[in-house]
Short mmCIF file of C-alpha atoms in Angstrom, two decimals:
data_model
loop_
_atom_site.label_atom_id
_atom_site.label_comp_id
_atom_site.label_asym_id
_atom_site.label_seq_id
_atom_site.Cartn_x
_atom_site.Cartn_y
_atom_site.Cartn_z
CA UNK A 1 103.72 66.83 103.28
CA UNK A 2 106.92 68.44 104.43
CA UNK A 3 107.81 70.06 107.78
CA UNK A 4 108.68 73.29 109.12
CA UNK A 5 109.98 74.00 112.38
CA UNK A 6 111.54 77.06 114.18
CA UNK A 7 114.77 77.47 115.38
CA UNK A 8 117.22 79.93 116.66
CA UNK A 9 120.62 81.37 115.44
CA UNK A 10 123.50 81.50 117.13
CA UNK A 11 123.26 85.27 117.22
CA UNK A 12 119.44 85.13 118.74
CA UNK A 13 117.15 86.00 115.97
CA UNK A 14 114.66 83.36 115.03
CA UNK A 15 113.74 81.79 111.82
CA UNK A 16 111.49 79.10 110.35
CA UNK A 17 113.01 76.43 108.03
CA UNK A 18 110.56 74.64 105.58
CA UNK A 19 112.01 71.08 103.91
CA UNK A 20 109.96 69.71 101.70
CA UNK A 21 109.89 67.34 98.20
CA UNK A 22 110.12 70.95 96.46
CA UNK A 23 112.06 72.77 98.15
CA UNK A 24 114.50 73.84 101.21
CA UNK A 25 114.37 77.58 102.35
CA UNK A 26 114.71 79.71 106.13
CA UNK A 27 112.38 82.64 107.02
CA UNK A 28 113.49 84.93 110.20
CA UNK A 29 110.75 86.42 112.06
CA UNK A 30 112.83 90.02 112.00
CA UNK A 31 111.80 91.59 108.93
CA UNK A 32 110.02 88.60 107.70
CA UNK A 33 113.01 88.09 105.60
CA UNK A 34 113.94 84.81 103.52
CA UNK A 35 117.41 84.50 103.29
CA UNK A 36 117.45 81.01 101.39
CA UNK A 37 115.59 78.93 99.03
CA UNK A 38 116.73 75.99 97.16
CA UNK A 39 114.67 74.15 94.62
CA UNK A 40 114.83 70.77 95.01
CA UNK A 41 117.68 69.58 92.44
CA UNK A 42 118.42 73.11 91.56
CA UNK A 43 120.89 75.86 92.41
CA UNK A 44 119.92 78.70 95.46
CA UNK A 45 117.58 81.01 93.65
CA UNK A 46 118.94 83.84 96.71
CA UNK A 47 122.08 85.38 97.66
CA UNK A 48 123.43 86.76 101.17
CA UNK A 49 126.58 88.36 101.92
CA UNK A 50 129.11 85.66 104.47
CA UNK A 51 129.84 88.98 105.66
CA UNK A 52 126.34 89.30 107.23
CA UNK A 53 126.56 88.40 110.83
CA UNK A 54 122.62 88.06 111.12
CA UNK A 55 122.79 90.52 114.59
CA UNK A 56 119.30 91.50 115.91
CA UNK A 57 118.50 95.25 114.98
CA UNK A 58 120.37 95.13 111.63
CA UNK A 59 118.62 93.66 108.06
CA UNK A 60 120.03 90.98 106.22
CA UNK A 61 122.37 91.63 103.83
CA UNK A 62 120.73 89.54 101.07
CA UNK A 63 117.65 87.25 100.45
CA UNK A 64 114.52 89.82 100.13
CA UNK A 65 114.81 92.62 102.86
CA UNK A 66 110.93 94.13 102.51
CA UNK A 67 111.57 98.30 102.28
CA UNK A 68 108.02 99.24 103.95
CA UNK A 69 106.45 101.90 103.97
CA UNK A 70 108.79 104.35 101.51
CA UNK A 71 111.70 103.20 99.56
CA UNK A 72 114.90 104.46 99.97
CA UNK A 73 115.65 107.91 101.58
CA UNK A 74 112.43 109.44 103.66
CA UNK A 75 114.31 112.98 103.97
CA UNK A 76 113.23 113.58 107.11
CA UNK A 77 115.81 113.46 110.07
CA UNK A 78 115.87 110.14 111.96
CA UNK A 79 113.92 108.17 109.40
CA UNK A 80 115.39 104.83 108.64
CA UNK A 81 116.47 104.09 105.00
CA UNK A 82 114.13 102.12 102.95
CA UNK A 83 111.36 102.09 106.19
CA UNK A 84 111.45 100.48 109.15
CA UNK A 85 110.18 97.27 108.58
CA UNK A 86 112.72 94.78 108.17
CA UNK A 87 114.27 95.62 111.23
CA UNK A 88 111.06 94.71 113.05
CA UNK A 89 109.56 91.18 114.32
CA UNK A 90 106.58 90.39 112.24
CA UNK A 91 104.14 87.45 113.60
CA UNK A 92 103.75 84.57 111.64
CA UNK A 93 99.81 84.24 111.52
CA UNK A 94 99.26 81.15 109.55
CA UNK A 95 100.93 78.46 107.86
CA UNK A 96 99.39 75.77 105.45
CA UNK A 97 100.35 72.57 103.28
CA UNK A 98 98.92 72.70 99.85
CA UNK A 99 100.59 69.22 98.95
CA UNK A 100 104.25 69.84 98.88
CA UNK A 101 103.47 73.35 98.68
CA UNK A 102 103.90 75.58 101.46
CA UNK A 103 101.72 78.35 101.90
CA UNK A 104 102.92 81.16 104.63
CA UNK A 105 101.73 84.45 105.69
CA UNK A 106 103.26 86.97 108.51
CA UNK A 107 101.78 89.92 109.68
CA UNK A 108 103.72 93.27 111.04
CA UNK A 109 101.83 94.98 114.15
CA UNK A 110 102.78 98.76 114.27
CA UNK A 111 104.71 99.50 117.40
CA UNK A 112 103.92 103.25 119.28
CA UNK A 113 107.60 103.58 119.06
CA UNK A 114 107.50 103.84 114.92
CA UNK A 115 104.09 105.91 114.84
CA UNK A 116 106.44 108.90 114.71
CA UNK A 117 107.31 107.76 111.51
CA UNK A 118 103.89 106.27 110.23
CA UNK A 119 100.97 107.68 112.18
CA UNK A 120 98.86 106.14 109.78
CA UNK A 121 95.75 103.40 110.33
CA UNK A 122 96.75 100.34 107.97
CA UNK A 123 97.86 96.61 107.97
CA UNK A 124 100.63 95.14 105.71
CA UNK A 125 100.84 91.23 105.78
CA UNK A 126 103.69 89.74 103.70
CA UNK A 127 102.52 85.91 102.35
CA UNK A 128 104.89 83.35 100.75
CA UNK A 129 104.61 80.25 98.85
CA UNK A 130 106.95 77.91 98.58
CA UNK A 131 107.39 74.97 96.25
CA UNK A 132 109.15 74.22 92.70
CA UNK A 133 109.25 78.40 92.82
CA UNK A 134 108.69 81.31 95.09
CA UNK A 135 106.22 83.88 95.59
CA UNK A 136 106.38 86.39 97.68
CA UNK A 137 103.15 88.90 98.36
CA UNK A 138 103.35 92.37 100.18
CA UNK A 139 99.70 92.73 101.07
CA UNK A 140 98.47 96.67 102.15
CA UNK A 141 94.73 97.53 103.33
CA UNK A 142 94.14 101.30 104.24
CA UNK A 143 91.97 100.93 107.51
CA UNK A 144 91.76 104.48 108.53
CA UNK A 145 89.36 107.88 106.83
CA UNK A 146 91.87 109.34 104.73
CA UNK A 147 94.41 108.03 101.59
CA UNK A 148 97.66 107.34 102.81
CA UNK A 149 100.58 107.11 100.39
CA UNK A 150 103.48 104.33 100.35
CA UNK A 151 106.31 103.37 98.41
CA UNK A 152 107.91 99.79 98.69
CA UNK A 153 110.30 97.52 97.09
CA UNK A 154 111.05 93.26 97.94
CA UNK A 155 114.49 94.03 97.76
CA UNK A 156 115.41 91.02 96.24
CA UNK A 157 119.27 89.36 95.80
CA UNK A 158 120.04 86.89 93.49
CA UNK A 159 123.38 84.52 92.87
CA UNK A 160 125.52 84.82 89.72
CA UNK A 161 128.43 83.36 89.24
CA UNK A 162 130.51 86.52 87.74
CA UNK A 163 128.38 89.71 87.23
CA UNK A 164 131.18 90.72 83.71
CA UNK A 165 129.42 87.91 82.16
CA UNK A 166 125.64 88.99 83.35
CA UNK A 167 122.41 89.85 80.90
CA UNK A 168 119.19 91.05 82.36
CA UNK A 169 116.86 91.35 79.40
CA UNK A 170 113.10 91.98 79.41
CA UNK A 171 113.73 96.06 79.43
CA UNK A 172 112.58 97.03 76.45
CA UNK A 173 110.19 100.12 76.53
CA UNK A 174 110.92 101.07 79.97
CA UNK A 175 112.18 104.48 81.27
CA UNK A 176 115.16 104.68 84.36
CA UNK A 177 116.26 107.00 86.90
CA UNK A 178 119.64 106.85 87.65
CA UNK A 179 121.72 108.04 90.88
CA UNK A 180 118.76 110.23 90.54
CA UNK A 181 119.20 111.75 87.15
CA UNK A 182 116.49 111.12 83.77
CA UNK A 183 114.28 109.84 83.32
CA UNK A 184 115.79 107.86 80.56
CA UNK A 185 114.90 105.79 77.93
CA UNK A 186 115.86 102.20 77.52
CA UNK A 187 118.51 101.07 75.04
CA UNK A 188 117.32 97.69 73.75
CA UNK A 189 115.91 94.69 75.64
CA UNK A 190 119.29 94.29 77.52
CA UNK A 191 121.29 95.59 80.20
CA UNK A 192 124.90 94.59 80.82
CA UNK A 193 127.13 95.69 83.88
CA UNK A 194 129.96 97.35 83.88
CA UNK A 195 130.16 100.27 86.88
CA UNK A 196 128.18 100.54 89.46
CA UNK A 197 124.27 100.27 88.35
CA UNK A 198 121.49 101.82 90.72
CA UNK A 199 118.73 101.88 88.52
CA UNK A 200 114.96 102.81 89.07
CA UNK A 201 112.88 101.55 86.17
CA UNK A 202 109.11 102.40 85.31
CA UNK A 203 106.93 101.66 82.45
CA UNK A 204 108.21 98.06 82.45
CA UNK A 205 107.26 94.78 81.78
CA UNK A 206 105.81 92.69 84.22
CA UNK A 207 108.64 89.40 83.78
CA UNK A 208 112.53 90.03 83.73
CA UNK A 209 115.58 87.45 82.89
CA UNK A 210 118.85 87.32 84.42
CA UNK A 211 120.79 84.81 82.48
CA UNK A 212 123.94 83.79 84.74
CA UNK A 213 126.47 81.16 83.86
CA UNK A 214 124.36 78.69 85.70
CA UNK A 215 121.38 79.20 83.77
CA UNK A 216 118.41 81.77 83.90
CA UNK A 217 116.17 83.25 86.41
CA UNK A 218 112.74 84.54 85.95
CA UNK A 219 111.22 87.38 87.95
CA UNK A 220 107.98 88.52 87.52
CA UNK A 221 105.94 90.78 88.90
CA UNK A 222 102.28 91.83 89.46
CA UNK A 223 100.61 95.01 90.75
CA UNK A 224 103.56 96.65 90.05
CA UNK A 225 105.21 98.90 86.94
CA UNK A 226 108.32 99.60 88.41
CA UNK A 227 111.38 97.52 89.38
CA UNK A 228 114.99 98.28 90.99
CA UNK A 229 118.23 97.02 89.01
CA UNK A 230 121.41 97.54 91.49
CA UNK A 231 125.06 96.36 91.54
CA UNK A 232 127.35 98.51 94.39
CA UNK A 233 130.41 97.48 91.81
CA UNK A 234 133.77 98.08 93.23
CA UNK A 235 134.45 101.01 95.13
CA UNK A 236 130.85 101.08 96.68
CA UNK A 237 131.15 97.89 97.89
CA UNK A 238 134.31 98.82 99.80
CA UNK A 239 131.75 101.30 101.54
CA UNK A 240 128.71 98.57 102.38
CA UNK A 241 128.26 97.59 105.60
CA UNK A 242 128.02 93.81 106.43
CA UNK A 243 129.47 93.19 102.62
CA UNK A 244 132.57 91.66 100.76
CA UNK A 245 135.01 94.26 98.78
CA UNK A 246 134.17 91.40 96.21
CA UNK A 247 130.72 90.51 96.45
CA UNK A 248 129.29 92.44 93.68
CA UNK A 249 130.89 89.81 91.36
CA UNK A 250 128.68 87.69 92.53
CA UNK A 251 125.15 88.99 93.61
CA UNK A 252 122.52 91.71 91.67
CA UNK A 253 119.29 92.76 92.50
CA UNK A 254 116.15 92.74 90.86
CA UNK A 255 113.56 94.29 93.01
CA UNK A 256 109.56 94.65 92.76
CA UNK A 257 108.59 97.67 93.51
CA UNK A 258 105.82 100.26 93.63
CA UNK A 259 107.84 103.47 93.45
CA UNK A 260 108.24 107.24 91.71
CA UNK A 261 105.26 107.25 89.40
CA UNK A 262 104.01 104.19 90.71
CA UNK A 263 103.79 104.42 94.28
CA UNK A 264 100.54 103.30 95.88
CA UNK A 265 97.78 105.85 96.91
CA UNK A 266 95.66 104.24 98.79
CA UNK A 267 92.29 105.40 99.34
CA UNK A 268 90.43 104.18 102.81
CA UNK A 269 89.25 100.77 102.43
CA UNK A 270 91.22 99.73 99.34
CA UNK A 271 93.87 96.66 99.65
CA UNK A 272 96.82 96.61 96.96
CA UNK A 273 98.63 93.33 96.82
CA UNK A 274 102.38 93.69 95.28
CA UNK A 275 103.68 89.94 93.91
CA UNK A 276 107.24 88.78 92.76
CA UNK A 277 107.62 85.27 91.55
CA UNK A 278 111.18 84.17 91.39
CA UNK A 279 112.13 80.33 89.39
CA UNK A 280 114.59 79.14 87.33
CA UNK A 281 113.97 78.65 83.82
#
């Protein structure tokens, strides 16, 4: 069995970090956010901006930031981009060794300060496990009398060594949206990079590869159809907040998502559960 244990950082927010045979990785309370995982013998499987200066009030820049409950821009004024839940302390309600595996699962207890923004009845619970891979669960039960509708994306950030030399393949099929014009069809099975790439895909697959220099990671998905492919590339990084002019050499993201056409309707009662499984090959 391994151990986890909770510490601080130097900037105040507080974080969980699991060691085990398997694996190494860190879990902050805010936002429920992992920020690190290391399979044992293996390469990080995450990225996070050294720009980030982990300050309370402010998500990561990197690991998997969870945007709950809409994606991106609400429209409405005051609304925080991408929701309001990885700003917020979630409650870690259990934890449990399966082995060397670690099985975790936090919970996010709607404040009256953000029922402005969701005056709605439901739960969200964000699970992980943690051993020779990661998997990451966003977990949403409609408790209240009438269907409530959400968007959401595990905004996921992964390491490459020089995004020129990137291929994300598994595409094939799907239809994008990008900087908010198509929808388009797919070219091919591969996508290269090189400008800035904010892509919303539907239609697609349910596993993805992004072969780096250092070999190739798998991300999968389940319960979900649509995925997020972004690079900032150069002169949008020079915009970013909490982020290197030259960090989108080094970082993309790959994110599960239930968005456009696939955003969740929830009717009362019903539970979705939206899974991303993230390992090298």
């Amino acid at each position: 069995m391994g151990k986890l244990s909770r510490h601080q950082h130097p900037n105040g927010l507080e974080y969980l970090q699991v060691e085990s045979a398997l694996c190494q990785a860190r879990i902050f309370f805010q936002g429920a956010q992992i920020d690190s995982f290391i399979p044992t013998g293996k390469a990080p499987l995450l990225w996070v901006s050294d720009a980030d200066d982990y300050s309370p009030g402010n998500g990561i820049r990197g690991g998997i930031p969870v945007c709950w409950p809409w994606f991106g821009m609400d429209g409405r004024d005051g609304f925080p981009q991408h929701g309001f839940a990885r700003t917020r302390e979630w409650q870690l309600l259990s934890h449990e060794w399966q082995g060397e595996v670690l099985a975790l699962a936090f919970g996010l207890e709607i404040q009256e300060t953000d029922r402005r923004f969701w005056p709605h009845d439901t739960q969200v619970e964000l699970h992980f496990l943690l051993g020779e891979s990661l998997t990451v669960s966003l977990i949403n039960r409609n408790l209240g009398q009438e269907p409530v509708r959400i968007t959401q994306a595990l905004h996921s950030y992964f390491p490459i060594t020089d995004i020129n030399a990137l291929r994300a393949t598994g595409f094939a099929g799907a239809r994008y949206i990008e900087f908010g014009e198509g929808p388009y069809a797919q070219d091919g099975d591969e996508v290269h990079f090189d400008r800035e790439t904010d892509r919303v895909y539907t239609q697609l697959g349910p596993v993805q590869q992004l072969h780096t220099t250092d070999g190739t990671i798998e991300v999968s998905r389940e319960h979900s159809h649509s995925a997020v492919l972004w690079n900032p590339w150069i002169d949008k990084s020079k915009r970013l907040a909490r982020f290197n002019d030259e960090d989108y050499l080094t970082m993309v993201c790959l994110e599960a998502a239930n968005v456009l056409e696939d955003a969740l309707e929830l009717a009362p009662g019903e539970r979705h559960c939206l899974t991303t499984r993230i390992r090298w090959c």
